């Protein structure tokens, strides 16, 4: 006789992409969810982000209206020669959906964040959608008792939950409440990000970059690399531009430090002239220093756990940070659903870590290697040239339901 799934009261600290994904997954599983945001909910910042099938399939499973976030469905990965832009390699994605079950979607971060928020807190309260999540702004978490699920906020409020999901980002203050002590060192890389709209590109004779529906790369054999892709229904093109930290010795923390187009272009004096022209006319140019985060020894204590960048900060070079957060959220939704009702909250979170930590750690390590060698990036990588390399099949063909079932079976076996 199966065990009925209890309805839990779950708190989520942080309303970024990972926190909102967890709110949707747990809402769909029938639980009461409260999101806590330290400031007013103002949305994300940034440029494009891609959700390969291992992230996009959860949006589909949760009934998220993906077209509302205006994604570009990616059709190719393209490599260019650094100095003249000649195409030197293409990885076609034409059969991607047939191979992996969902599209390879490229979003503007702000568009996706807005949609996930509307999905988490909007809509009806009945049926498969689940009860709407509650969003409490101006609630900055200051302390957490992971054994009781009690969260204390800087405004003097406190709340007690059956489970607490700490999704408070790369600079998480909740990690130490779970006994996690980050080991962080500056890398040798910095990065600019910028965007440019379709109209500007057309005026510059560069509209093809908006039409290509591809992630395009320059460099990647070492620190310097340009990664460009369209988003927002092909109306915006986004660039991430990696360069040696020694060029400007950027020490300021954060990823919202403003820069000019001339400064961006001057950082890459020998680059394809088309890209330098794009940089000189780009908008919303920001720069930041990249850091290496060693994998944490654990994520979970008692009835609290980490999720997303709070759990596994990684270099951006596999384009998998957002996907890993969606996978985290998906794992929680699965473990807090009817088939695993016999597991208590602490058991669910312990199994969540068993499922997620090895895979996320492998992505972290592969992302760090790909920072200096594009041949380590999925799509360009091949296990045949170096056994153990991360491949697109391993990442995008991942079956989480089967993995969870396998880990739970092993957990029960070891417990008995």
Phi, psi and omega in degrees: 000128184285153179272135178290140180285117175296157175261112185265155174259112189240130176258140178235121181266109182111131181239039169282195184300316181293316179298318179292322176300317178296321179299318179294313182300316182284328172298313180297331179280359173099016185257161175272124187236133173238126177261137178243125180241133188291333179237192172292144182288104184247002180089172180279166168240167175124192185245226184277159168215144181255143172242101174293180186301328182290345172258316184296330183295333177286323175302317178296316182296327181276358180075026177288137181281078188306315181301336180295338178268009172056049180287157165261127176278116186286137184246339183210156159252135186229134174252139180241151170293142187299312192274326183241356176079006179301141179288124182248350179190146179222134173245106183286142179243022186300326181258020188301311182296322178294324182284320192240358170095339178217170178283162171264098188265138176242119185248157157281133185306318182295319180298316182291319181299316179299316181295317180295322177298315180297324180288323182288317189252355184254187177076188182280169182257002188245164174071208187294338182295328183081170181291136180302137175290151177259132178250119178249111179272169182056038176235091178267117182291133180248328183210153180216130171262103186289346179278327182255347183075024181266125179249133176247138186247158183293342178276004179096347178287162171215159180211149179238131183229157176293327177215147178233125179254117183266102182240047188263026163085184187296333177257036183312131173264352180276341181306311184295335177292340177259009179081018179265125179246104184295143170248108188234132177227144177296138173275180177270011186240145166238170182214139165261151164232149178204165175227160175210139185271165186301320182298316177297317179299318180298318180296332180270358184077023185242022185299335181302331179297328177283331185275347193287339182048048183220155162269123184244140187235140167237135180077209181107355176262071189125196186293315188290130178197141172246133177235120185235142177201152176271155176212187178050059179056038179066018180263351179224139172245137184242142178230139168244128192233106186265140183208162181294134179300332181297341182294328178223359177050047179295122181249338182297143179271163180104167180233032180231031181276122187285150176215171181255160176297322179296319179294318178299311181297321182293339179291338184233070190296334183256012184284154170327120184303330177298320181288323177295321176297317177301314182300319182296338183247010184283165179242165173050053182275122180230160180221152177204158177271140177263143182235148173268126178247120176289144177303142181279151181292328177206164177244340196239141170214125178061235182255028179228148179210168178260157180213146174067217182299336176294332184263323190211067177300137183219159173299153184277005195281353170260357184053042186237003182300311180293322178299319180296323177295319178293323176297317176304311181298318179298320179297318178297316179300321179292312184290334178265021179252175189307317184299340182242029183297334183287344177279135174286172183302312182295325176292317179302316182289326176296317179292321175308313179294321178299322180288313194270323190297314180298318181291314180296322178296320177298320177294320176304311184294319179291327177292322178294319178295321181290343176302328184248355185210105183297340179291351175271351183279138178301140188102315175259348183271156176213129178293343182287331180271343173201105180306140180097349178296146173290137180236162180297327179294317180296319184281308190276338180267012185296132178252096184292321181302316179294321180295315179299314181300320180295315182291319179297318179299318179292321179299315180295321179297315181290332181284327185283000000 
